Amino acid sequence: MPTFLKNLRPGTRVQVVGLPDTATLIRVNECRAIVREDRPTTEVSFKDADGELRQFTGRRSHLTSWSPNTVVEPIGFES
C-alpha cells in the first residue's frame, strides 16, 4: 500500500519511491507539502584576504513544495 506525504507527521524523513531523492517533511496540508530536500555535502576551500587557505564542509539544504499525494517511503524521523 502506498504511503503519501499527507498521511505522515512533520519531521518524518522520506525517500521518493523510485528515485534517490530524500527529504524531511516540514508541514503538510490538503494543498501542498513543505519539505527540506537533502543535498550532498561539499568540501569547500578558498584563500582568504590574508592568503591563508580556509576549508569547511558545506551542506546545502533546500525548502520546496511537493504534492501532498507524492508516494514516499518513510526512512526515519527527526524531532
Short mmCIF file of C-alpha atoms in Angstrom, two decimals:
data_model
loop_
_atom_site.label_atom_id
_atom_site.label_comp_id
_atom_site.label_asym_id
_atom_site.label_seq_id
_atom_site.Cartn_x
_atom_site.Cartn_y
_atom_site.Cartn_z
CA MET A 1 0.00 0.00 0.00
CA PRO A 2 1.46 3.39 -0.97
CA THR A 3 2.31 5.98 1.66
CA PHE A 4 1.51 9.59 0.80
CA LEU A 5 3.11 12.69 2.31
CA LYS A 6 -0.32 13.84 3.50
CA ASN A 7 -0.51 10.79 5.81
CA LEU A 8 2.79 11.47 7.62
CA ARG A 9 3.61 13.78 10.51
CA PRO A 10 6.15 16.62 10.30
CA GLY A 11 9.71 15.53 10.99
CA THR A 12 9.44 12.29 9.02
CA ARG A 13 12.39 11.61 6.71
CA VAL A 14 11.22 10.16 3.41
CA GLN A 15 12.51 8.81 0.14
CA VAL A 16 10.52 9.27 -3.06
CA VAL A 17 9.53 5.85 -4.40
CA GLY A 18 11.59 5.01 -7.49
CA LEU A 19 14.02 7.94 -7.06
CA PRO A 20 17.14 8.52 -4.96
CA ASP A 21 15.71 11.83 -3.62
CA THR A 22 15.33 12.10 0.15
CA ALA A 23 13.81 14.87 2.25
CA THR A 24 12.33 15.77 5.63
CA LEU A 25 8.67 16.73 5.86
CA ILE A 26 8.28 20.18 7.47
CA ARG A 27 4.50 20.63 7.22
CA VAL A 28 1.62 19.44 5.08
CA ASN A 29 -1.98 20.44 4.32
CA GLU A 30 -4.50 19.43 1.66
CA CYS A 31 -2.86 21.69 -0.96
CA ARG A 32 0.89 21.24 -0.55
CA ALA A 33 3.68 19.69 1.48
CA ILE A 34 6.72 21.72 2.50
CA VAL A 35 9.88 19.59 2.57
CA ARG A 36 13.58 20.17 3.14
CA GLU A 37 15.41 18.28 0.41
CA ASP A 38 18.67 16.59 1.36
CA ARG A 39 21.62 17.63 -0.70
CA PRO A 40 25.12 16.16 -0.69
CA THR A 41 27.95 17.70 1.32
CA THR A 42 30.73 19.54 -0.48
CA GLU A 43 34.30 20.14 0.64
CA VAL A 44 34.97 23.86 0.11
CA SER A 45 38.35 25.57 0.26
CA PHE A 46 39.42 29.09 -0.61
CA LYS A 47 42.13 31.62 0.14
CA ASP A 48 41.07 34.46 2.40
CA ALA A 49 42.23 38.09 2.13
CA ASP A 50 45.44 37.23 4.05
CA GLY A 51 46.31 34.43 1.61
CA GLU A 52 45.56 31.64 4.10
CA LEU A 53 43.78 28.54 2.86
CA ARG A 54 40.41 28.10 4.60
CA GLN A 55 38.41 24.86 4.41
CA PHE A 56 34.97 23.74 5.53
CA THR A 57 32.29 21.21 4.68
CA GLY A 58 29.24 22.78 3.09
CA ARG A 59 25.86 21.08 3.28
CA ARG A 60 23.14 22.56 1.16
CA SER A 61 19.50 22.17 2.00
CA HIS A 62 16.56 23.45 0.08
CA LEU A 63 12.98 24.11 1.20
CA THR A 64 10.45 23.43 -1.52
CA SER A 65 6.85 22.36 -2.08
CA TRP A 66 5.79 18.89 -3.13
CA SER A 67 2.35 17.49 -3.77
CA PRO A 68 0.77 16.02 -0.63
CA ASN A 69 -0.05 12.97 -2.79
CA THR A 70 3.62 12.22 -3.53
CA VAL A 71 4.24 8.50 -2.95
CA VAL A 72 7.10 8.09 -0.48
CA GLU A 73 8.76 5.55 1.77
CA PRO A 74 9.38 6.71 5.37
CA ILE A 75 13.03 6.16 6.32
CA GLY A 76 13.26 7.79 9.74
CA PHE A 77 12.16 10.63 11.99
CA GLU A 78 13.80 13.86 13.15
CA SER A 79 12.30 15.58 16.17
#
